[in-house]
Amino acid sequence: TMCGVIGIIGPKSETNQSWAAYEVYNGLLKLQHRGQDAAGILSLDSDQFHLKKNLGLVPTALTKDDLDGLYGSIAIGHTRYATAGADSLSDLQPMLADSAYGLGMAHNGNLVNYHELARHCKQDLQIPLRSTNDLEVFLRLWCYSLQQDSVSPQNISFSDAVNATRNTFTQVDGAYAVVGILENMGLFAFRDPQGIRPLVLGRKITDNGIFHCVASETSALDFLEYEILRDVLPGELIFISPEGNLHSKIVQNEKKNAHCMFE
């Protein structure tokens, strides 16, 4: 079982305010074989998130009017093969956290201990869950970790993101590749410490600046004309700023990788 994820970040455009969403949309078309149940795109324009998601294939779920309203130079997308969760809109991805941190995520994966973590969120942490999708647990635990460290939403650093990712890694058990947007930092991505799910990093250098893309498969990067740089490493967190600066750290490294044979 697999889904397709993609994230794009680049310089702002005065002429095409929805370019990142269109780029993600075209990448999702190349990842359609990874999931045909639903599709969605989340974009960030300064401090305003825009989210569209629906059931169906990519061209059905996302119309031209939808894309034209997805402003911003950062966007993430998801094409869904339902492994956990129902078919209500709240269970579709990407998901936006209703927290002060301005955080959205999409993932390809499965959490083996989802039910245990859902109980932990609801009973121990007093965090209400609004879906039955295991991605929401990621979102909640990530935000909760930042809150416990008293991180201000305006002053999140890369080391804060590393700590939140490390704390989440220690609690979740499963296979996952995650792409996300953090309001005051940019685009981020990470893979489970065993590298079970795939995630690749690409770059495009143009006269308008540096663009980056992370995606489940190189087919999306090829189609969008990004140079394939490398795989996101098992247990690695990558953060890319709107200016094109890339930070990375191996947050947790397992001695033995376990890449999915099928993928």
PDB file of N, CA, C and O in Angstrom, residues 148-191:
ATOM      1  N   GLN A 148       6.005  21.821  24.388  1.00  0.00           N
ATOM      2  CA  GLN A 148       6.700  21.392  25.610  1.00  0.00           C
ATOM      3  C   GLN A 148       8.049  22.063  25.747  1.00  0.00           C
ATOM      4  O   GLN A 148       8.532  22.298  26.852  1.00  0.00           O
ATOM      5  N   ASP A 149       8.671  22.355  24.607  1.00  0.00           N
ATOM      6  CA  ASP A 149       9.960  23.050  24.635  1.00  0.00           C
ATOM      7  C   ASP A 149       9.787  24.566  24.687  1.00  0.00           C
ATOM      8  O   ASP A 149      10.768  25.311  24.581  1.00  0.00           O
ATOM      9  N   SER A 150       8.520  25.013  24.790  1.00  0.00           N
ATOM     10  CA  SER A 150       8.200  26.455  24.864  1.00  0.00           C
ATOM     11  C   SER A 150       8.780  27.228  23.687  1.00  0.00           C
ATOM     12  O   SER A 150       9.329  28.323  23.856  1.00  0.00           O
ATOM     13  N   VAL A 151       8.658  26.640  22.504  1.00  0.00           N
ATOM     14  CA  VAL A 151       9.171  27.302  21.297  1.00  0.00           C
ATOM     15  C   VAL A 151       8.138  28.312  20.814  1.00  0.00           C
ATOM     16  O   VAL A 151       6.973  27.983  20.618  1.00  0.00           O
ATOM     17  N   SER A 152       8.572  29.550  20.613  1.00  0.00           N
ATOM     18  CA  SER A 152       7.669  30.577  20.095  1.00  0.00           C
ATOM     19  C   SER A 152       7.407  30.335  18.609  1.00  0.00           C
ATOM     20  O   SER A 152       8.345  30.061  17.855  1.00  0.00           O
ATOM     21  N   PRO A 153       6.143  30.438  18.164  1.00  0.00           N
ATOM     22  CA  PRO A 153       5.845  30.231  16.741  1.00  0.00           C
ATOM     23  C   PRO A 153       6.621  31.180  15.822  1.00  0.00           C
ATOM     24  O   PRO A 153       6.882  30.852  14.665  1.00  0.00           O
ATOM     25  N   GLN A 154       6.994  32.351  16.342  1.00  0.00           N
ATOM     26  CA  GLN A 154       7.719  33.326  15.510  1.00  0.00           C
ATOM     27  C   GLN A 154       9.225  33.043  15.448  1.00  0.00           C
ATOM     28  O   GLN A 154       9.924  33.590  14.597  1.00  0.00           O
ATOM     29  N   ASN A 155       9.714  32.205  16.357  1.00  0.00           N
ATOM     30  CA  ASN A 155      11.168  32.016  16.448  1.00  0.00           C
ATOM     31  C   ASN A 155      11.588  30.548  16.370  1.00  0.00           C
ATOM     32  O   ASN A 155      12.488  30.128  17.096  1.00  0.00           O
ATOM     33  N   ILE A 156      10.944  29.789  15.510  1.00  0.00           N
ATOM     34  CA  ILE A 156      11.314  28.379  15.383  1.00  0.00           C
ATOM     35  C   ILE A 156      12.647  28.268  14.636  1.00  0.00           C
ATOM     36  O   ILE A 156      12.831  28.873  13.578  1.00  0.00           O
ATOM     37  N   SER A 157      13.567  27.508  15.206  1.00  0.00           N
ATOM     38  CA  SER A 157      14.868  27.300  14.559  1.00  0.00           C
ATOM     39  C   SER A 157      14.932  25.880  14.011  1.00  0.00           C
ATOM     40  O   SER A 157      14.076  25.043  14.303  1.00  0.00           O
ATOM     41  N   PHE A 158      15.963  25.614  13.223  1.00  0.00           N
ATOM     42  CA  PHE A 158      16.134  24.260  12.686  1.00  0.00           C
ATOM     43  C   PHE A 158      16.333  23.258  13.817  1.00  0.00           C
ATOM     44  O   PHE A 158      15.805  22.151  13.772  1.00  0.00           O
ATOM     45  N   SER A 159      17.053  23.663  14.869  1.00  0.00           N
ATOM     46  CA  SER A 159      17.281  22.733  15.987  1.00  0.00           C
ATOM     47  C   SER A 159      15.971  22.412  16.715  1.00  0.00           C
ATOM     48  O   SER A 159      15.783  21.297  17.210  1.00  0.00           O
ATOM     49  N   ASP A 160      15.035  23.384  16.762  1.00  0.00           N
ATOM     50  CA  ASP A 160      13.713  23.109  17.340  1.00  0.00           C
ATOM     51  C   ASP A 160      12.987  22.045  16.511  1.00  0.00           C
ATOM     52  O   ASP A 160      12.357  21.134  17.058  1.00  0.00           O
ATOM     53  N   ALA A 161      13.085  22.174  15.189  1.00  0.00           N
ATOM     54  CA  ALA A 161      12.442  21.205  14.289  1.00  0.00           C
ATOM     55  C   ALA A 161      13.084  19.828  14.436  1.00  0.00           C
ATOM     56  O   ALA A 161      12.391  18.801  14.404  1.00  0.00           O
ATOM     57  N   VAL A 162      14.408  19.791  14.617  1.00  0.00           N
ATOM     58  CA  VAL A 162      15.113  18.521  14.829  1.00  0.00           C
ATOM     59  C   VAL A 162      14.613  17.855  16.106  1.00  0.00           C
ATOM     60  O   VAL A 162      14.326  16.652  16.132  1.00  0.00           O
ATOM     61  N   ASN A 163      14.494  18.641  17.185  1.00  0.00           N
ATOM     62  CA  ASN A 163      14.024  18.088  18.466  1.00  0.00           C
ATOM     63  C   ASN A 163      12.608  17.546  18.348  1.00  0.00           C
ATOM     64  O   ASN A 163      12.300  16.462  18.869  1.00  0.00           O
ATOM     65  N   ALA A 164      11.735  18.287  17.667  1.00  0.00           N
ATOM     66  CA  ALA A 164      10.348  17.848  17.508  1.00  0.00           C
ATOM     67  C   ALA A 164      10.288  16.559  16.693  1.00  0.00           C
ATOM     68  O   ALA A 164       9.510  15.650  17.000  1.00  0.00           O
ATOM     69  N   THR A 165      11.129  16.472  15.673  1.00  0.00           N
ATOM     70  CA  THR A 165      11.165  15.270  14.831  1.00  0.00           C
ATOM     71  C   THR A 165      11.716  14.086  15.623  1.00  0.00           C
ATOM     72  O   THR A 165      11.185  12.972  15.548  1.00  0.00           O
ATOM     73  N   ARG A 166      12.776  14.336  16.397  1.00  0.00           N
ATOM     74  CA  ARG A 166      13.367  13.262  17.211  1.00  0.00           C
ATOM     75  C   ARG A 166      12.345  12.731  18.224  1.00  0.00           C
ATOM     76  O   ARG A 166      12.184  11.518  18.389  1.00  0.00           O
ATOM     77  N   ASN A 167      11.637  13.635  18.883  1.00  0.00           N
ATOM     78  CA  ASN A 167      10.630  13.218  19.859  1.00  0.00           C
ATOM     79  C   ASN A 167       9.515  12.415  19.205  1.00  0.00           C
ATOM     80  O   ASN A 167       9.001  11.459  19.783  1.00  0.00           O
ATOM     81  N   THR A 168       9.158  12.811  17.984  1.00  0.00           N
ATOM     82  CA  THR A 168       8.108  12.082  17.262  1.00  0.00           C
ATOM     83  C   THR A 168       8.614  10.709  16.845  1.00  0.00           C
ATOM     84  O   THR A 168       7.905   9.701  16.969  1.00  0.00           O
ATOM     85  N   PHE A 169       9.852  10.651  16.339  1.00  0.00           N
ATOM     86  CA  PHE A 169      10.451   9.364  15.937  1.00  0.00           C
ATOM     87  C   PHE A 169      10.436   8.356  17.087  1.00  0.00           C
ATOM     88  O   PHE A 169      10.205   7.170  16.870  1.00  0.00           O
ATOM     89  N   THR A 170      10.707   8.836  18.305  1.00  0.00           N
ATOM     90  CA  THR A 170      10.794   7.903  19.436  1.00  0.00           C
ATOM     91  C   THR A 170       9.427   7.321  19.805  1.00  0.00           C
ATOM     92  O   THR A 170       9.358   6.274  20.446  1.00  0.00           O
ATOM     93  N   GLN A 171       8.351   7.999  19.388  1.00  0.00           N
ATOM     94  CA  GLN A 171       7.014   7.548  19.772  1.00  0.00           C
ATOM     95  C   GLN A 171       6.309   6.738  18.683  1.00  0.00           C
ATOM     96  O   GLN A 171       5.527   5.843  18.993  1.00  0.00           O
ATOM     97  N   VAL A 172       6.566   7.071  17.432  1.00  0.00           N
ATOM     98  CA  VAL A 172       5.828   6.400  16.357  1.00  0.00           C
ATOM     99  C   VAL A 172       6.602   5.181  15.858  1.00  0.00           C
ATOM    100  O   VAL A 172       7.832   5.176  15.808  1.00  0.00           O
ATOM    101  N   ASP A 173       5.850   4.176  15.482  1.00  0.00           N
ATOM    102  CA  ASP A 173       6.431   2.942  14.973  1.00  0.00           C
ATOM    103  C   ASP A 173       5.776   2.652  13.630  1.00  0.00           C
ATOM    104  O   ASP A 173       4.559   2.464  13.558  1.00  0.00           O
ATOM    105  N   GLY A 174       6.580   2.648  12.573  1.00  0.00           N
ATOM    106  CA  GLY A 174       5.988   2.384  11.267  1.00  0.00           C
ATOM    107  C   GLY A 174       6.891   2.810  10.130  1.00  0.00           C
ATOM    108  O   GLY A 174       8.082   3.055  10.302  1.00  0.00           O
ATOM    109  N   ALA A 175       6.278   2.877   8.958  1.00  0.00           N
ATOM    110  CA  ALA A 175       6.992   3.248   7.734  1.00  0.00           C
ATOM    111  C   ALA A 175       6.392   4.547   7.224  1.00  0.00           C
ATOM    112  O   ALA A 175       5.176   4.631   7.046  1.00  0.00           O
ATOM    113  N   TYR A 176       7.225   5.567   6.977  1.00  0.00           N
ATOM    114  CA  TYR A 176       6.645   6.842   6.567  1.00  0.00           C
ATOM    115  C   TYR A 176       7.671   7.745   5.876  1.00  0.00           C
ATOM    116  O   TYR A 176       8.854   7.748   6.200  1.00  0.00           O
ATOM    117  N   ALA A 177       7.171   8.472   4.892  1.00  0.00           N
ATOM    118  CA  ALA A 177       7.902   9.581   4.277  1.00  0.00           C
ATOM    119  C   ALA A 177       6.970  10.780   4.363  1.00  0.00           C
ATOM    120  O   ALA A 177       5.824  10.711   3.904  1.00  0.00           O
ATOM    121  N   VAL A 178       7.445  11.862   4.963  1.00  0.00           N
ATOM    122  CA  VAL A 178       6.598  13.020   5.255  1.00  0.00           C
ATOM    123  C   VAL A 178       7.131  14.255   4.540  1.00  0.00           C
ATOM    124  O   VAL A 178       8.341  14.496   4.513  1.00  0.00           O
ATOM    125  N   VAL A 179       6.215  15.034   3.942  1.00  0.00           N
ATOM    126  CA  VAL A 179       6.555  16.377   3.454  1.00  0.00           C
ATOM    127  C   VAL A 179       5.673  17.357   4.211  1.00  0.00           C
ATOM    128  O   VAL A 179       4.536  17.029   4.578  1.00  0.00           O
ATOM    129  N   GLY A 180       6.189  18.552   4.467  1.00  0.00           N
ATOM    130  CA  GLY A 180       5.408  19.501   5.251  1.00  0.00           C
ATOM    131  C   GLY A 180       5.797  20.944   4.993  1.00  0.00           C
ATOM    132  O   GLY A 180       6.815  21.236   4.361  1.00  0.00           O
ATOM    133  N   ILE A 181       4.951  21.833   5.492  1.00  0.00           N
ATOM    134  CA  ILE A 181       5.192  23.280   5.426  1.00  0.00           C
ATOM    135  C   ILE A 181       5.119  23.816   6.851  1.00  0.00           C
ATOM    136  O   ILE A 181       4.171  23.520   7.582  1.00  0.00           O
ATOM    137  N   LEU A 182       6.129  24.586   7.230  1.00  0.00           N
ATOM    138  CA  LEU A 182       6.108  25.270   8.526  1.00  0.00           C
ATOM    139  C   LEU A 182       6.166  26.767   8.244  1.00  0.00           C
ATOM    140  O   LEU A 182       7.086  27.249   7.570  1.00  0.00           O
ATOM    141  N   GLU A 183       5.172  27.476   8.772  1.00  0.00           N
ATOM    142  CA  GLU A 183       4.910  28.854   8.349  1.00  0.00           C
ATOM    143  C   GLU A 183       6.131  29.764   8.387  1.00  0.00           C
ATOM    144  O   GLU A 183       6.388  30.494   7.448  1.00  0.00           O
ATOM    145  N   ASN A 184       6.878  29.737   9.459  1.00  0.00           N
ATOM    146  CA  ASN A 184       7.985  30.693   9.576  1.00  0.00           C
ATOM    147  C   ASN A 184       9.335  30.146   9.123  1.00  0.00           C
ATOM    148  O   ASN A 184      10.360  30.788   9.324  1.00  0.00           O
ATOM    149  N   MET A 185       9.331  28.958   8.492  1.00  0.00           N
ATOM    150  CA  MET A 185      10.602  28.375   8.068  1.00  0.00           C
ATOM    151  C   MET A 185      10.637  27.977   6.600  1.00  0.00           C
ATOM    152  O   MET A 185      11.584  28.282   5.897  1.00  0.00           O
ATOM    153  N   GLY A 186       9.629  27.261   6.127  1.00  0.00           N
ATOM    154  CA  GLY A 186       9.652  26.829   4.733  1.00  0.00           C
ATOM    155  C   GLY A 186       9.152  25.411   4.562  1.00  0.00           C
ATOM    156  O   GLY A 186       8.245  24.955   5.261  1.00  0.00           O
ATOM    157  N   LEU A 187       9.783  24.699   3.626  1.00  0.00           N
ATOM    158  CA  LEU A 187       9.396  23.327   3.296  1.00  0.00           C
ATOM    159  C   LEU A 187      10.291  22.355   4.064  1.00  0.00           C
ATOM    160  O   LEU A 187      11.494  22.580   4.188  1.00  0.00           O
ATOM    161  N   PHE A 188       9.690  21.260   4.570  1.00  0.00           N
ATOM    162  CA  PHE A 188      10.523  20.254   5.224  1.00  0.00           C
ATOM    163  C   PHE A 188      10.094  18.858   4.794  1.00  0.00           C
ATOM    164  O   PHE A 188       9.012  18.645   4.237  1.00  0.00           O
ATOM    165  N   ALA A 189      10.980  17.904   5.043  1.00  0.00           N
ATOM    166  CA  ALA A 189      10.697  16.508   4.697  1.00  0.00           C
ATOM    167  C   ALA A 189      11.526  15.608   5.594  1.00  0.00           C
ATOM    168  O   ALA A 189      12.634  15.980   5.995  1.00  0.00           O
ATOM    169  N   PHE A 190      10.974  14.428   5.926  1.00  0.00           N
ATOM    170  CA  PHE A 190      11.775  13.437   6.635  1.00  0.00           C
ATOM    171  C   PHE A 190      11.287  12.038   6.299  1.00  0.00           C
ATOM    172  O   PHE A 190      10.166  11.843   5.847  1.00  0.00           O
ATOM    173  N   ARG A 191      12.197  11.075   6.522  1.00  0.00           N
ATOM    174  CA  ARG A 191      11.895   9.656   6.299  1.00  0.00           C
ATOM    175  C   ARG A 191      12.061   8.888   7.598  1.00  0.00           C
ATOM    176  O   ARG A 191      12.842   9.273   8.462  1.00  0.00           O
TER     177      ARG A 191
END
